[in-house]
PDB file of C-alpha atoms and ligand atoms in Angstrom:
ATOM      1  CA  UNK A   1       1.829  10.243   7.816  1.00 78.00           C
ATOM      2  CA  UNK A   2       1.242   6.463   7.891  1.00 82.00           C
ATOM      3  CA  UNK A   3       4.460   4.306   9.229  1.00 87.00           C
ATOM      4  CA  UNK A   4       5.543   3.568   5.196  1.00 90.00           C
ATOM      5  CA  UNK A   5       5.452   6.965   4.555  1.00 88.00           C
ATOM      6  CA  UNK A   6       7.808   7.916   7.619  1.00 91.00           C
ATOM      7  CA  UNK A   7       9.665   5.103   6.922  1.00 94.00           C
ATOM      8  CA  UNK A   8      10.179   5.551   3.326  1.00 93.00           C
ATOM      9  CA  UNK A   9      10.789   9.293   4.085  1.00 93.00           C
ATOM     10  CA  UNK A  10      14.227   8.404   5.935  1.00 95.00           C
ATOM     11  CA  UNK A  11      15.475   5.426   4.394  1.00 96.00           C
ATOM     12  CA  UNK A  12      16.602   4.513   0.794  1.00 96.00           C
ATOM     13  CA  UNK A  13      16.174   0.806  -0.475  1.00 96.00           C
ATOM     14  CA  UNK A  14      20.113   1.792  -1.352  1.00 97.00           C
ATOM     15  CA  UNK A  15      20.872   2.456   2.962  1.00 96.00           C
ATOM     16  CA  UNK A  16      18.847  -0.437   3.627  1.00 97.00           C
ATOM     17  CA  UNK A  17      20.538  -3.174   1.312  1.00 96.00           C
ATOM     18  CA  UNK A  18      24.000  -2.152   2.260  1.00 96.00           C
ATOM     19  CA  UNK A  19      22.740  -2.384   6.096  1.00 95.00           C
ATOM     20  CA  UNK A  20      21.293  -5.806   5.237  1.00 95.00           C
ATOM     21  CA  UNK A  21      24.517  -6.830   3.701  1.00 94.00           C
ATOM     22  CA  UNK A  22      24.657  -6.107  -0.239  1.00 95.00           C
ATOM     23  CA  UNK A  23      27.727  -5.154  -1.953  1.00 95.00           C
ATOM     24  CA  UNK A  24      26.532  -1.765  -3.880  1.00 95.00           C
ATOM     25  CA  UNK A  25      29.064  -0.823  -6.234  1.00 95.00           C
ATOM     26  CA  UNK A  26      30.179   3.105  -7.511  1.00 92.00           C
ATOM     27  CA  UNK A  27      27.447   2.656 -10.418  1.00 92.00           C
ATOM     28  CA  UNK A  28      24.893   1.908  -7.285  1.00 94.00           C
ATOM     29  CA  UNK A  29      24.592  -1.532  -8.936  1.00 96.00           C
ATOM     30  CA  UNK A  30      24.607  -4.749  -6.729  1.00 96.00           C
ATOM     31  CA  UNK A  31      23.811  -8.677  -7.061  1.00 96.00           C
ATOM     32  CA  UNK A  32      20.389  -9.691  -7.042  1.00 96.00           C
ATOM     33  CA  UNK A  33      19.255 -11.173  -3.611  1.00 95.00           C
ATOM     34  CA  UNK A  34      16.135 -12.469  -5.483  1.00 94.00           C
ATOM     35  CA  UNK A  35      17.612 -14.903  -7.918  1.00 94.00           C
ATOM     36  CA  UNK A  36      20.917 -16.404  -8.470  1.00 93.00           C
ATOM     37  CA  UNK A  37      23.055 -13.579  -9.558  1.00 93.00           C
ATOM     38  CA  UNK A  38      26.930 -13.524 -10.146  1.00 91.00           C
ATOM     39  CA  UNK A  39      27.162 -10.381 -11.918  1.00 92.00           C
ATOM     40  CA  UNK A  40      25.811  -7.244 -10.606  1.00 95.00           C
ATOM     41  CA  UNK A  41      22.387  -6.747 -12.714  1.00 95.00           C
ATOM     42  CA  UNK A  42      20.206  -4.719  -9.422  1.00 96.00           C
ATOM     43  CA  UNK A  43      20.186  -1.251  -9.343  1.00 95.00           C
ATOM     44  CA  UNK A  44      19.478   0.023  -5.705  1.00 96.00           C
ATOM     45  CA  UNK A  45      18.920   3.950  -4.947  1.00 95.00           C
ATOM     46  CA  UNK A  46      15.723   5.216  -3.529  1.00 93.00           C
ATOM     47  CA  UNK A  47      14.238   2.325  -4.794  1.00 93.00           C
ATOM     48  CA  UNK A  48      15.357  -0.874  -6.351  1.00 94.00           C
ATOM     49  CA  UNK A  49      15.300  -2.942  -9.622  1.00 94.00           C
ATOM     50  CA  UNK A  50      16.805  -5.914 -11.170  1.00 93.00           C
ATOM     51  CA  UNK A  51      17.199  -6.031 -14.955  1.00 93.00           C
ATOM     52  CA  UNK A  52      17.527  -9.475 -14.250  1.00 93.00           C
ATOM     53  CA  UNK A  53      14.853 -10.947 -13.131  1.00 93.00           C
ATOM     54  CA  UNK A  54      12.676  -8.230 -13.233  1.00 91.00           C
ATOM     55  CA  UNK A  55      12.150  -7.717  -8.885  1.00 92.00           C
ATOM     56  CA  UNK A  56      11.733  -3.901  -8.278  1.00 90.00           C
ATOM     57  CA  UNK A  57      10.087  -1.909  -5.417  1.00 91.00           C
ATOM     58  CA  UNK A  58      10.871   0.203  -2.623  1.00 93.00           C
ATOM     59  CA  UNK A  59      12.860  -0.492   0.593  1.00 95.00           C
ATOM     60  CA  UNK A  60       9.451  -1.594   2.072  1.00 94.00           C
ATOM     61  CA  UNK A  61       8.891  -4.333  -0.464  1.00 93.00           C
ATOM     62  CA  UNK A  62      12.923  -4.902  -0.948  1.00 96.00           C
ATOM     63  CA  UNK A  63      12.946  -5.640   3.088  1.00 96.00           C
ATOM     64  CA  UNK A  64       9.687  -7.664   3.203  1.00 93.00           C
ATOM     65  CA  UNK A  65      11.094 -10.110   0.248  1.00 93.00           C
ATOM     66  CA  UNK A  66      14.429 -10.095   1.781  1.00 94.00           C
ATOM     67  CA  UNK A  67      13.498 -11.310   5.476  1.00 94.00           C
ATOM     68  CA  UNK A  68      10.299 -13.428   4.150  1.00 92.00           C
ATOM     69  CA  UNK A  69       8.349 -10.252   6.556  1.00 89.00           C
ATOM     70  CA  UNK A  70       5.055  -8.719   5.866  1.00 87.00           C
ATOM     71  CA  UNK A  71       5.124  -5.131   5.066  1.00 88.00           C
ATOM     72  CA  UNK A  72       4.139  -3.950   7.781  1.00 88.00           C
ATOM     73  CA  UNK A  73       6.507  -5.976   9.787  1.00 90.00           C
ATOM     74  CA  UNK A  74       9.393  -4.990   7.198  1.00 93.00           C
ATOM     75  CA  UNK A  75       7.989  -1.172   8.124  1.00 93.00           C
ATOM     76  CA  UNK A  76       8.343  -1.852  12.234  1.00 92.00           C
ATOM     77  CA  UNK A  77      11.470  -3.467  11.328  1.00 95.00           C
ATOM     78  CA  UNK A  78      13.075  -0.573   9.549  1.00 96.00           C
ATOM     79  CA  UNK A  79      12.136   1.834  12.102  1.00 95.00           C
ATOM     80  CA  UNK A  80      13.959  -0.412  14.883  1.00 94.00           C
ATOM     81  CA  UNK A  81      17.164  -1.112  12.674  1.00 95.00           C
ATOM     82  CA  UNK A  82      17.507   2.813  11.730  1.00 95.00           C
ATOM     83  CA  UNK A  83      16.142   3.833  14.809  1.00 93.00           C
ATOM     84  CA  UNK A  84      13.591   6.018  13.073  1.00 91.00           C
ATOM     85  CA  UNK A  85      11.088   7.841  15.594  1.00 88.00           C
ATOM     86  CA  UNK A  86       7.785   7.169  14.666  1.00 83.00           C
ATOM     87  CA  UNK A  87       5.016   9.516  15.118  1.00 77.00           C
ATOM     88  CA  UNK A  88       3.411   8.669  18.217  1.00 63.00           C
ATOM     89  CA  UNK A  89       0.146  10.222  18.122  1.00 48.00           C
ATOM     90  CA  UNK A  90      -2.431   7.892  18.825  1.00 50.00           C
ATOM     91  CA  UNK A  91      -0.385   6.616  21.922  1.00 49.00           C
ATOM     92  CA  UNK A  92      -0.386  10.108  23.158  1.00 49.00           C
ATOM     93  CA  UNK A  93      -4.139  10.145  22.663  1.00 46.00           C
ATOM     94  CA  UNK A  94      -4.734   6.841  24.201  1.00 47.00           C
ATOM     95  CA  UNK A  95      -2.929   8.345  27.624  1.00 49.00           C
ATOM     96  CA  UNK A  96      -4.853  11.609  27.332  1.00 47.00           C
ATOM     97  CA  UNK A  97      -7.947   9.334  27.206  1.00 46.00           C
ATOM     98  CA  UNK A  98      -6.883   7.318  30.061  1.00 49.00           C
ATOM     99  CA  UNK A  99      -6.433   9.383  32.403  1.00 48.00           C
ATOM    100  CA  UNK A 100      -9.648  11.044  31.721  1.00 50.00           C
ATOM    101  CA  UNK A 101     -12.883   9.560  34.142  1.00 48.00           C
ATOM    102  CA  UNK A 102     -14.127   6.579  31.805  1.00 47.00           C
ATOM    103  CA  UNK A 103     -17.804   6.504  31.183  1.00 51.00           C
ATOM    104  CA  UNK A 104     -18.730   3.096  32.928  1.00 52.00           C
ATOM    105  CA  UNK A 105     -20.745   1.813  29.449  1.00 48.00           C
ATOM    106  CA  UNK A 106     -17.177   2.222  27.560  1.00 56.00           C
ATOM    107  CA  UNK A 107     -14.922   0.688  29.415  1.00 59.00           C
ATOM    108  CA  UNK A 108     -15.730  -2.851  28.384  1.00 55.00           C
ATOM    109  CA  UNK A 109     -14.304  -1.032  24.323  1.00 52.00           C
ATOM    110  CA  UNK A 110     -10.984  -0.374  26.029  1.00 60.00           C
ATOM    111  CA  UNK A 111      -9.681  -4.008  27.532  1.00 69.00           C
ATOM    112  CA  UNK A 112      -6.911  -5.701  25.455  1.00 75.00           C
ATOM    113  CA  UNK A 113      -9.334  -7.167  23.254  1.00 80.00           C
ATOM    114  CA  UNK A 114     -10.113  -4.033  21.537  1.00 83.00           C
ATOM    115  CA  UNK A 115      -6.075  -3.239  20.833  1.00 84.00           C
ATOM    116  CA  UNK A 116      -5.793  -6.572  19.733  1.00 86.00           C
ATOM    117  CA  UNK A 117      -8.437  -6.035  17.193  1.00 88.00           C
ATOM    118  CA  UNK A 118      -7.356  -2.885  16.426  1.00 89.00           C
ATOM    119  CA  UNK A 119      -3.620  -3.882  15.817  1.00 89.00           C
ATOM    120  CA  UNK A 120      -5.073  -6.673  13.787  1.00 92.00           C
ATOM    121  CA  UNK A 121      -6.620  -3.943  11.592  1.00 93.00           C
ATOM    122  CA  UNK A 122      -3.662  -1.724  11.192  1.00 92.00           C
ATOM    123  CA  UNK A 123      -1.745  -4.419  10.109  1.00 91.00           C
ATOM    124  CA  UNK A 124      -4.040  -5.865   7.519  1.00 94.00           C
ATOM    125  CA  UNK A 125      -4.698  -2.033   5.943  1.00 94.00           C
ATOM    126  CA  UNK A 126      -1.064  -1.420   6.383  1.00 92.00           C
ATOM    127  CA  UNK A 127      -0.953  -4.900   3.943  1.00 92.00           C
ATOM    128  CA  UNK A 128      -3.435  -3.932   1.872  1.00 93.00           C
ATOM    129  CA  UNK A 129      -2.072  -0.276   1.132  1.00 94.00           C
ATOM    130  CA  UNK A 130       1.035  -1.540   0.185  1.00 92.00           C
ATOM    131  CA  UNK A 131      -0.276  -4.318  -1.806  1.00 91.00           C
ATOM    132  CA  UNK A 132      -2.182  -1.541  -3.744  1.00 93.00           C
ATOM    133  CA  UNK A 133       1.212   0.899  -4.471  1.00 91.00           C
ATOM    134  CA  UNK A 134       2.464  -1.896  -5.959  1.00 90.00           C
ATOM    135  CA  UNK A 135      -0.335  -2.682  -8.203  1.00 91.00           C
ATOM    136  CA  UNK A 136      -0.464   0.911  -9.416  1.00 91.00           C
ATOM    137  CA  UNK A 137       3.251   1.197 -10.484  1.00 91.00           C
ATOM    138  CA  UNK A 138       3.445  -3.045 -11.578  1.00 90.00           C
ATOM    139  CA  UNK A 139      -0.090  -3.112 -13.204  1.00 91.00           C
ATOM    140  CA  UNK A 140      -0.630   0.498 -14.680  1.00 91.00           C
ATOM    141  CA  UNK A 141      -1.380   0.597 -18.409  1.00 91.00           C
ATOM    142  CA  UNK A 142       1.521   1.024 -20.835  1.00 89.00           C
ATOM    143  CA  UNK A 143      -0.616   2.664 -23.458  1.00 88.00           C
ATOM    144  CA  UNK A 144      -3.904   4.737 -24.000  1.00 83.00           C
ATOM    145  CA  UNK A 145      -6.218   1.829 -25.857  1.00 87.00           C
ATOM    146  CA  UNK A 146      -4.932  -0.641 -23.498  1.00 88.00           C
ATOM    147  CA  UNK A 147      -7.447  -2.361 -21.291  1.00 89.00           C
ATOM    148  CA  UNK A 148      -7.188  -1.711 -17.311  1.00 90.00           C
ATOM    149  CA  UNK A 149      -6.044  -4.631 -15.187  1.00 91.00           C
ATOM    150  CA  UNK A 150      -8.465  -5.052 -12.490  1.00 90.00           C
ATOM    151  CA  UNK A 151      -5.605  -4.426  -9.696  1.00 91.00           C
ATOM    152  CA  UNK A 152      -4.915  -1.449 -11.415  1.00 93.00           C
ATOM    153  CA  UNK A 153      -8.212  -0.501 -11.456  1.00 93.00           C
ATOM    154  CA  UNK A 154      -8.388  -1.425  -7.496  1.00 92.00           C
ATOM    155  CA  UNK A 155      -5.407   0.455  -6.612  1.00 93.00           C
ATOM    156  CA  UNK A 156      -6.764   3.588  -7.998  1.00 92.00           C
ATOM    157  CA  UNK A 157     -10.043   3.065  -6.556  1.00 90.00           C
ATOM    158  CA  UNK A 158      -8.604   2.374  -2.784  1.00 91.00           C
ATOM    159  CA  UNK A 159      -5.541   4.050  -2.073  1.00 91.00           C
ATOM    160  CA  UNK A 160      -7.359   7.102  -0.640  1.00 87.00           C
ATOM    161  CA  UNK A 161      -9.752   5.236   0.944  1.00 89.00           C
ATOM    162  CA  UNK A 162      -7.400   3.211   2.638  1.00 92.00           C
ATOM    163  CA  UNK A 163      -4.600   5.558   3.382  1.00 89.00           C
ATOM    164  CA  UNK A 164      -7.808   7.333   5.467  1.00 88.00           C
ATOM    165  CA  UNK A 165      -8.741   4.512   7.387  1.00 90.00           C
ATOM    166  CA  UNK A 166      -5.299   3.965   8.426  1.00 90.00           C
ATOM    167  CA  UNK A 167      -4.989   7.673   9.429  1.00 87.00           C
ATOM    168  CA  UNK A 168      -7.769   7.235  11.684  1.00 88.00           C
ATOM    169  CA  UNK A 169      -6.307   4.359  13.442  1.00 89.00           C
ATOM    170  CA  UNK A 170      -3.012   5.547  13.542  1.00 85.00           C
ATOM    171  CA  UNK A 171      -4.093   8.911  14.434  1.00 82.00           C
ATOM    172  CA  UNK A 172      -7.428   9.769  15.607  1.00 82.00           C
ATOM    173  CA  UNK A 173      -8.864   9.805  18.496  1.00 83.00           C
ATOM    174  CA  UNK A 174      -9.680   7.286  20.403  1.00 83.00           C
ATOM    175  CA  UNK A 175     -13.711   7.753  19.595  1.00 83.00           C
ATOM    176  CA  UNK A 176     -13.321   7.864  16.436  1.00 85.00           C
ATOM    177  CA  UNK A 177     -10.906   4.549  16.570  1.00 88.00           C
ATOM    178  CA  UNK A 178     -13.887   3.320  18.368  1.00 86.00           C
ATOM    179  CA  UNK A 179     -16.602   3.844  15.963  1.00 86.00           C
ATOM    180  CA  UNK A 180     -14.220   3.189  13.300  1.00 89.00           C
ATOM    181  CA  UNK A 181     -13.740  -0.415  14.160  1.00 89.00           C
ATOM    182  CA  UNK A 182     -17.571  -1.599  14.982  1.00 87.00           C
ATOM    183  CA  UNK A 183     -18.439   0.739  11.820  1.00 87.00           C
ATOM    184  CA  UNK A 184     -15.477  -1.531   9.207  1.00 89.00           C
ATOM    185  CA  UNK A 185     -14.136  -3.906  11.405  1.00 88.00           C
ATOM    186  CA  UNK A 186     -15.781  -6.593   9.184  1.00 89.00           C
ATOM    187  CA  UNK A 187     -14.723  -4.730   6.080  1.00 91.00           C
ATOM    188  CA  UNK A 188     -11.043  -5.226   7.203  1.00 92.00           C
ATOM    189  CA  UNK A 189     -11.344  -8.884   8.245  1.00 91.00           C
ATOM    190  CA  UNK A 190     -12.768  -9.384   4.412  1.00 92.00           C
ATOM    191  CA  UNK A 191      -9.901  -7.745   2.918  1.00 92.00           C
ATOM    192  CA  UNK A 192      -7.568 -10.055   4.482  1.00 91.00           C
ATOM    193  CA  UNK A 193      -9.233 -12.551   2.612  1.00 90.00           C
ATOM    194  CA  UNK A 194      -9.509 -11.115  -0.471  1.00 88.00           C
ATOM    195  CA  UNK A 195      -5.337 -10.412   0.159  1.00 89.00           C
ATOM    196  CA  UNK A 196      -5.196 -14.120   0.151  1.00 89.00           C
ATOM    197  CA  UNK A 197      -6.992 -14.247  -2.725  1.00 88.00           C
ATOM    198  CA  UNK A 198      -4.271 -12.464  -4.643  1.00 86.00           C
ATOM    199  CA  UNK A 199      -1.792 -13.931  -3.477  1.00 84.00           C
ATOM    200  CA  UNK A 200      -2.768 -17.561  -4.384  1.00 88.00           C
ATOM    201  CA  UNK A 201      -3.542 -15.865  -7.810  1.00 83.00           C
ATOM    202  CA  UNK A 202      -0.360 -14.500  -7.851  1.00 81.00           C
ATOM    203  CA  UNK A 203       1.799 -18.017  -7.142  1.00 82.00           C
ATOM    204  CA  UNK A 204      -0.372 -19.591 -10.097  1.00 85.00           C
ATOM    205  CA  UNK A 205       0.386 -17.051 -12.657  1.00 79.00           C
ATOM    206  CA  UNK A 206       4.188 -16.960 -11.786  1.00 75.00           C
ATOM    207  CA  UNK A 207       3.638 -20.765 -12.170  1.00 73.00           C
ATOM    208  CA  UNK A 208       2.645 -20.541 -15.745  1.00 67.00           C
ATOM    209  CA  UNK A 209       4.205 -17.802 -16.950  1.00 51.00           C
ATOM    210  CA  UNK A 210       6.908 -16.132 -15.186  1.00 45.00           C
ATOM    211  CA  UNK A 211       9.309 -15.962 -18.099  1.00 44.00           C
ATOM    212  CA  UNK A 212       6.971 -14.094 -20.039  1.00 41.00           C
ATOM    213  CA  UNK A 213       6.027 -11.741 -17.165  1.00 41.00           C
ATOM    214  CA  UNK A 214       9.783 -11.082 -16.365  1.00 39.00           C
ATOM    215  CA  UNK A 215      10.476 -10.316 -20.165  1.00 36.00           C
ATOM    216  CA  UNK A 216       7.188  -7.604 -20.578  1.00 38.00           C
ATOM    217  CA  UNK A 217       8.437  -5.935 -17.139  1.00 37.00           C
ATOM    218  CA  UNK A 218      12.216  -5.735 -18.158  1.00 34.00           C
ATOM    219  CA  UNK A 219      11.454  -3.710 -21.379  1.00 32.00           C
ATOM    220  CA  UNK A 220       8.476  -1.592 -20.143  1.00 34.00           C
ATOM    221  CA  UNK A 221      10.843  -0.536 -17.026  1.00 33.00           C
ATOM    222  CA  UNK A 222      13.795  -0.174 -18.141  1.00 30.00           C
ATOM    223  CA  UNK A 223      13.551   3.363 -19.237  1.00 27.00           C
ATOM    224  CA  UNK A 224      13.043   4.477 -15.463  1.00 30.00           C
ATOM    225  CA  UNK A 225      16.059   3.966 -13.591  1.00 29.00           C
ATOM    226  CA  UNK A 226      18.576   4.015 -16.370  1.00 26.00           C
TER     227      UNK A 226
HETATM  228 ZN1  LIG B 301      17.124 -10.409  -9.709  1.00 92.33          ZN
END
């Protein structure tokens, strides 16, 4: 299990807000931290949504928008605040690996430079990954004859790809960690531009149309959570 999926695993959005300081009343409804909202119109449980202004997600996203936080820093973040343990693994494997007599031609792979780099990676795929659950709930066709969105399309393509790479780095060996990072390295450092990408996308089409957006999702949502 990646660190969203332990996360989400032992905290609701709903345990979360009322940590963070929303008022969640007995109908599990609460005022909108994402626009200005006097009335209750967010529901919070295991996830969260605001017939409002149309926000939703899960206490991932719901903590990232809330503290300004990546995802993966609103992940880390969760674990320290609820004191979840996280699977340590891959530390255990480092030590193993350690203690072990290093082959003289690797050691050079295991100075500080190659955790850096490797922390860079997890982070960006831990990005990316959540970028794409989003996409495939926020983007997913509403009807058979209707065309794909691209970052539907994406999401379905990656998620398995991605949630892989991450369990390598999160969990493999160190080898394999290794090889993984001279074999995608460069693959990672091009999705953090292509993240970019999106999101500059993203801030234009709010710009134009973000009343219309907010409408479509309000009415093709609804139906979930009430
Ligand atoms: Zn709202």
């Amino acid at each position: 299990m990646n660190i969203f999926q332990q996360v989400k695993e032992n905290v609701s959005t709903r345990q979360a807000a009322e940590v963070y300081g929303l008022k969640i009343n007995r109908n599990g409804m609460a005022c909108c931290p994402f626009h200005h909202d006097r009335h209750p119109s967010m529901k919070v449980d295991k996830v969260f949504y605001c017939f409002a202004c149309g926000e939703k997600g899960d206490v991932i996203s719901f903590t990232s928008k809330m503290f300004g936080i990546t995802p993966y820093e609103a992940a880390r973040k969760l674990a320290e605040d609820f004191q979840i343990v996280l699977e340590k693994q891959d530390n255990k494997e480092k030590k193993k690996f350690k203690k072990q007599a290093i082959p003289k031609r690797n050691a050079f792979q295991l100075t500080r430079e190659f955790e850096k780099w490797e922390q860079f990676c997890i982070r960006i795929l831990s990005d990316y990954l959540h970028l794409l659950e989003d996409w495939k709930v926020r983007y997913a066709p509403q009807s058979f004859d209707e065309a794909w969105d691209d970052r539907f399309t994406e999401a379905c393509k990656q998620l398995t790809t991605v949630n892989y790479y991450l369990d390598i780095l999160l969990e493999g060996e160190l080898r394999d960690r290794i090889d993984f990072l001279s074999d995608k390295g460069e693959e990672v450092k091009q999705l953090e531009k292509r993240m970019e990408q999106f999101r500059r996308r993203n801030h234009e089409e709010n710009g134009r149309g973000s009343q219309q957006d907010g409408s479509q999702l309000r009415t093709s949502n609804a139906c979930e959570l009430v």
